[in-house]
PDB file of C-alpha atoms in Angstrom:
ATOM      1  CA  UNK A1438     139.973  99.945  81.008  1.00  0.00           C
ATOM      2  CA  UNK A1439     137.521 100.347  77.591  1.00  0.00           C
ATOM      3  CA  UNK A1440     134.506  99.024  79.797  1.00  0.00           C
ATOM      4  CA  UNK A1441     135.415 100.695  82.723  1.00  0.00           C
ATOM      5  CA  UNK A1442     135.172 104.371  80.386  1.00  0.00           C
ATOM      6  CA  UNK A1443     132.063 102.830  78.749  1.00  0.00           C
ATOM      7  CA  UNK A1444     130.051 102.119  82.154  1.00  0.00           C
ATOM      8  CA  UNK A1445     131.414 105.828  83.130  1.00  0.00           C
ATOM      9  CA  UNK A1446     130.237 107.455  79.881  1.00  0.00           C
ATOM     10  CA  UNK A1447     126.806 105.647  80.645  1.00  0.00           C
ATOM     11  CA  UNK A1448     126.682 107.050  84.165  1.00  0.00           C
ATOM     12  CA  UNK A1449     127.156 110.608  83.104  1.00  0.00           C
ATOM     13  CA  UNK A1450     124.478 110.219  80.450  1.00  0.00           C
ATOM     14  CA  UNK A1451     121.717 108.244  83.181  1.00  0.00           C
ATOM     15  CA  UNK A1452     122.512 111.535  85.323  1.00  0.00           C
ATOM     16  CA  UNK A1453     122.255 113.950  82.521  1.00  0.00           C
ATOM     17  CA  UNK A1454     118.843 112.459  81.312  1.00  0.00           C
ATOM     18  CA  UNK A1455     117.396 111.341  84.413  1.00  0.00           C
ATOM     19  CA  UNK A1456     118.217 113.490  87.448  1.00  0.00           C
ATOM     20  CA  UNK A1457     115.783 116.297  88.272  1.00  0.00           C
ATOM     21  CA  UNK A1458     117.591 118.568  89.861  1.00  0.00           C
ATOM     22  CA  UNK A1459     114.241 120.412  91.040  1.00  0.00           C
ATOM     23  CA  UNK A1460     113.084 117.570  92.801  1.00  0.00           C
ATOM     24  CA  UNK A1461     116.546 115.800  93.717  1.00  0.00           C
ATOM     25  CA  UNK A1462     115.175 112.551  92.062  1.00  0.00           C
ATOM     26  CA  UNK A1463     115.908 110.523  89.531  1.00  0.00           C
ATOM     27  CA  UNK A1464     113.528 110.333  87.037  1.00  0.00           C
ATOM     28  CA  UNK A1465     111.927 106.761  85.814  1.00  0.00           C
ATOM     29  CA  UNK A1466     111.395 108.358  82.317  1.00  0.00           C
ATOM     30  CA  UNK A1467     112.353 111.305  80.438  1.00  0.00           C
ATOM     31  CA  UNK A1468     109.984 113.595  78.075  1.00  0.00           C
ATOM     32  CA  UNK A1469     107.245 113.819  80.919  1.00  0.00           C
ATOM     33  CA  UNK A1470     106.244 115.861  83.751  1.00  0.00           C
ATOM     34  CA  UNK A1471     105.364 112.338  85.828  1.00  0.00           C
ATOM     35  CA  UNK A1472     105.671 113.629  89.274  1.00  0.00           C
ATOM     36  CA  UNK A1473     105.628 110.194  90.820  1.00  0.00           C
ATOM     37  CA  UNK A1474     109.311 108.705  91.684  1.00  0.00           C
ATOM     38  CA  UNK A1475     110.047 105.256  92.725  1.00  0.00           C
ATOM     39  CA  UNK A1476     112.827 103.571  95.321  1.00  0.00           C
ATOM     40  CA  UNK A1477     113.792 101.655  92.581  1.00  0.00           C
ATOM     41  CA  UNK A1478     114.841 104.216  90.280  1.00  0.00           C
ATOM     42  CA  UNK A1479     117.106 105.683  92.653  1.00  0.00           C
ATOM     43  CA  UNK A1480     118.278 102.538  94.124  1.00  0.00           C
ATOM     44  CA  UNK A1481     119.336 101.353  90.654  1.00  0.00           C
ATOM     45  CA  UNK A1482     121.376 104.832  90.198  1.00  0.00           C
ATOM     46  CA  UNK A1483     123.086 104.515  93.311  1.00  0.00           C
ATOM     47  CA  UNK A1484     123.617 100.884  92.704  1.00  0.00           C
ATOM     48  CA  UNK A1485     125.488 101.507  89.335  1.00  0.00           C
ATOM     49  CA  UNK A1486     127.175 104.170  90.106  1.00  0.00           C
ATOM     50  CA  UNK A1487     125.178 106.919  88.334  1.00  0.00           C
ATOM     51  CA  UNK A1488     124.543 109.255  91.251  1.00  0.00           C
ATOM     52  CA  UNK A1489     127.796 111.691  91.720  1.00  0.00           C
ATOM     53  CA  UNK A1490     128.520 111.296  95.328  1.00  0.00           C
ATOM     54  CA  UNK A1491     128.020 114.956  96.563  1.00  0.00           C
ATOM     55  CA  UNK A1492     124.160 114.291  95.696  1.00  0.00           C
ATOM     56  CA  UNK A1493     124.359 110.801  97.136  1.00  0.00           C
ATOM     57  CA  UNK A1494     123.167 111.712 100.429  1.00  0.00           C
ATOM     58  CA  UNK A1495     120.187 113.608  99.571  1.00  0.00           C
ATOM     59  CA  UNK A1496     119.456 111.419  96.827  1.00  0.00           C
ATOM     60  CA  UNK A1497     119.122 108.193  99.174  1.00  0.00           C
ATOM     61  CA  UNK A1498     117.378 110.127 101.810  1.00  0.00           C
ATOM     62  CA  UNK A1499     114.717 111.036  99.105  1.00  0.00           C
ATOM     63  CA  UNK A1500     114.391 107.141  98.312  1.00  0.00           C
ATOM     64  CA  UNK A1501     113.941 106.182 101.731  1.00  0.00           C
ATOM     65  CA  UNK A1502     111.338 108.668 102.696  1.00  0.00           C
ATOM     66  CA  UNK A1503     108.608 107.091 102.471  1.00  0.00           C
ATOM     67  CA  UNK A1504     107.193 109.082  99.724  1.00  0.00           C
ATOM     68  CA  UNK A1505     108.278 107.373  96.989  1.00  0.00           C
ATOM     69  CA  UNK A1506     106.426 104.107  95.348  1.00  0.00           C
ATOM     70  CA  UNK A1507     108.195 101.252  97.380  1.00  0.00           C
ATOM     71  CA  UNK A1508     110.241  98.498  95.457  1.00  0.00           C
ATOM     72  CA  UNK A1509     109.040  95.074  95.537  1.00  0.00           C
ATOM     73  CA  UNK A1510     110.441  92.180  96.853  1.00  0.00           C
ATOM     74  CA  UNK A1511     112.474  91.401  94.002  1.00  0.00           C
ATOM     75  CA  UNK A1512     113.775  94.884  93.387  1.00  0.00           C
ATOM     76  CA  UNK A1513     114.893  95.285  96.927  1.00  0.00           C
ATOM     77  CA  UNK A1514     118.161  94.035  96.770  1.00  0.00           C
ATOM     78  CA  UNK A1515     119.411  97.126  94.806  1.00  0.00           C
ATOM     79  CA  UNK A1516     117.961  99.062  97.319  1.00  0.00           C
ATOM     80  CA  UNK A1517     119.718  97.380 100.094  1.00  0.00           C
ATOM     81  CA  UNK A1518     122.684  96.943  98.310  1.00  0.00           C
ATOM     82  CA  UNK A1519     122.926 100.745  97.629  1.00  0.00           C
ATOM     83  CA  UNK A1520     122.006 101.864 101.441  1.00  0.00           C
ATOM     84  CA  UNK A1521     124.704  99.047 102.469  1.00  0.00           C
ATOM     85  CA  UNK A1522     127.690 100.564 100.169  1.00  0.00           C
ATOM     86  CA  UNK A1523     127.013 103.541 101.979  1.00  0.00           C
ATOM     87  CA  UNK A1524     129.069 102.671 105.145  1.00  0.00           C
ATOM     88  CA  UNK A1525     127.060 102.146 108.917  1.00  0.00           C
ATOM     89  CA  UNK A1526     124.959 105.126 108.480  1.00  0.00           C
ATOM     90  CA  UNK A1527     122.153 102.805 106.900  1.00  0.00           C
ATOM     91  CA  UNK A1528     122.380  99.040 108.407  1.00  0.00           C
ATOM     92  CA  UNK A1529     119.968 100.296 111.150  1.00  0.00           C
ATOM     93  CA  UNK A1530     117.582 100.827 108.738  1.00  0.00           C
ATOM     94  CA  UNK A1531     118.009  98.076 106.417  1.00  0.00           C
ATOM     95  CA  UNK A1532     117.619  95.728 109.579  1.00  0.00           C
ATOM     96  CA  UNK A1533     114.509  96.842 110.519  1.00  0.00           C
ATOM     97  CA  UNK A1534     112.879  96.851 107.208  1.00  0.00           C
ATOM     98  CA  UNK A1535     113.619  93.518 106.447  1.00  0.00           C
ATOM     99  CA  UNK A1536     112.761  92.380 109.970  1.00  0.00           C
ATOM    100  CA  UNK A1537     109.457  94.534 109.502  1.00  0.00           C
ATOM    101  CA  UNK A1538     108.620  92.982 105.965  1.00  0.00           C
ATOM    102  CA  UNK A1539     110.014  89.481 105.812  1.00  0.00           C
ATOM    103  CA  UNK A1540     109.047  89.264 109.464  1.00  0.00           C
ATOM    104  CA  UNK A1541     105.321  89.620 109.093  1.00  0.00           C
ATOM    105  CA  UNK A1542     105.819  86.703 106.473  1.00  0.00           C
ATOM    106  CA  UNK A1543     107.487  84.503 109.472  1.00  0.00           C
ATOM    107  CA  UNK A1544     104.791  85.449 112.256  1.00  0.00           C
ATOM    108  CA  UNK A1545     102.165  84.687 110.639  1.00  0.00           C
ATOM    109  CA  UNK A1546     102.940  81.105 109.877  1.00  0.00           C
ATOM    110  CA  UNK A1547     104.661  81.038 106.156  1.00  0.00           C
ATOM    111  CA  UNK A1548     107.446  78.820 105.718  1.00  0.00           C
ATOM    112  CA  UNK A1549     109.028  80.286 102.573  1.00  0.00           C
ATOM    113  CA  UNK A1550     108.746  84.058 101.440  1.00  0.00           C
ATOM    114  CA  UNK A1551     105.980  85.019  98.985  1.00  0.00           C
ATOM    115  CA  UNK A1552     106.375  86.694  95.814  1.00  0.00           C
ATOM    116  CA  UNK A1553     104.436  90.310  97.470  1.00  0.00           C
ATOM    117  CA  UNK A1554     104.191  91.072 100.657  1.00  0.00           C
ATOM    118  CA  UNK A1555     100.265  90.816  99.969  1.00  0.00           C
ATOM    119  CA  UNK A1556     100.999  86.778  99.553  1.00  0.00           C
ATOM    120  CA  UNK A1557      98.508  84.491  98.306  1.00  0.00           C
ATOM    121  CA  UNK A1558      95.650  87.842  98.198  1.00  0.00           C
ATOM    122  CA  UNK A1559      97.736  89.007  95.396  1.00  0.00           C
ATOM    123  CA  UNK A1560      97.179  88.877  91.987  1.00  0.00           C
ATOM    124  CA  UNK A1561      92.963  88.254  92.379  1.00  0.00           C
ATOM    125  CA  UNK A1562      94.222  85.559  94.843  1.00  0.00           C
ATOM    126  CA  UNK A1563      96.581  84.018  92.732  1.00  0.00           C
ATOM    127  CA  UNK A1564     100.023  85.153  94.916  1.00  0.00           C
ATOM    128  CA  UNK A1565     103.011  82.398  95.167  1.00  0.00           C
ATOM    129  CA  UNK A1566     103.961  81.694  98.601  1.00  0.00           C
ATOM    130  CA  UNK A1567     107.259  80.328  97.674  1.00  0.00           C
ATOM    131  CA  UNK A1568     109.615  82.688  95.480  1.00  0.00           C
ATOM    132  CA  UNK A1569     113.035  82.743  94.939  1.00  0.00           C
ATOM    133  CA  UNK A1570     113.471  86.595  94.395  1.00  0.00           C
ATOM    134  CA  UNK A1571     111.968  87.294  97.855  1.00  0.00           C
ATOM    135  CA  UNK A1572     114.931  85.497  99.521  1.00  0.00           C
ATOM    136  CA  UNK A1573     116.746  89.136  99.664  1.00  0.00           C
ATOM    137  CA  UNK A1574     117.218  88.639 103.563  1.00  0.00           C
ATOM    138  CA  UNK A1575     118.605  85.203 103.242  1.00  0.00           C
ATOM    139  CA  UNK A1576     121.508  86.758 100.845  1.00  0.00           C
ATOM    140  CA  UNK A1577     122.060  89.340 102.667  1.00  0.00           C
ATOM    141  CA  UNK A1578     122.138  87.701 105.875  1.00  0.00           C
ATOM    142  CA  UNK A1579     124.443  85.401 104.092  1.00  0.00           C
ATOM    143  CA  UNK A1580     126.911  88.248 102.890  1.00  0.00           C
ATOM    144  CA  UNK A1581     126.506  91.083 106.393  1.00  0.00           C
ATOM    145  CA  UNK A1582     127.675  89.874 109.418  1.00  0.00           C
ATOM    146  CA  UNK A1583     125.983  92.733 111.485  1.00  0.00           C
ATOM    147  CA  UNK A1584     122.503  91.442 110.226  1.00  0.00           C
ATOM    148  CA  UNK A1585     123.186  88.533 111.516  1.00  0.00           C
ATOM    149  CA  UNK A1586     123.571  89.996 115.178  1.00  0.00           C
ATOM    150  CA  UNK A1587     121.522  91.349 117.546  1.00  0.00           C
TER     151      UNK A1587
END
């Protein structure tokens, strides 16, 4: 009961600090006019809890839009994770963007998933081609049944 009022107190103030209302974003930082907005922002509002739901909709359409700066590998499990609490209405999606990313990893001959999707190129050629927090689709295949189907 005292944590569950404490991680509700902390959502109201990550709403009333971060979300631009203008914009229909959350912000990454306050006390700036930084116009750029990141997927993993968002996805870490939605994930928590922070986004009241009658601006959920718009608020996850705005983080999938392709306008935003994309989360890596390792962040993308919030993401997911948000879209998936969401009901049906985004398991389409989330299918096809890990077939899309991890995918290219597969087809082109890598038997592990790399830290990037940029692999061993990344990092002045320095990428790892085996990391841990790139196994989101091997979670999440483990947890949702309808990823696992055709």
């Amino acid at each position: 009961m005292k944590y569950d009022r404490l991680h509700q107190q902390i959502n109201c103030a990550i709403h009333r600090f971060f979300y631009d209302p203008e914009e229909q974003v959350y912000r990454t930082r306050t006390g700036c006019d930084d116009k750029v907005h990141h997927q993993l922002t968002q996805a870490l509002a939605l994930y928590v809890g922070a986004v009241p739901n009658d601006l959920t909709q718009i608020v996850t359409d705005n983080m999938i839009s392709g306008e935003m700066v994309p989360c890596t590998l390792s962040g993308s499990i919030y993401k997911y994770e948000a879209l998936l609490r969401q009901g049906n209405r985004y398991q389409k999606f989330v299918k096809e963007e890990i077939e899309q990313i991890w995918g290219r990893m597969l087809f082109s001959g890598a038997t592990t998933f790399w830290e990037t999707e940029a692999g061993a190129s990344d990092f002045e050629d320095a990428g790892s081609l085996c990391h841990g927090w790139s196994a989101v689709p091997v979670y999440l295949y483990g947890k949702y049944d309808f990823l696992r189907r055709n």
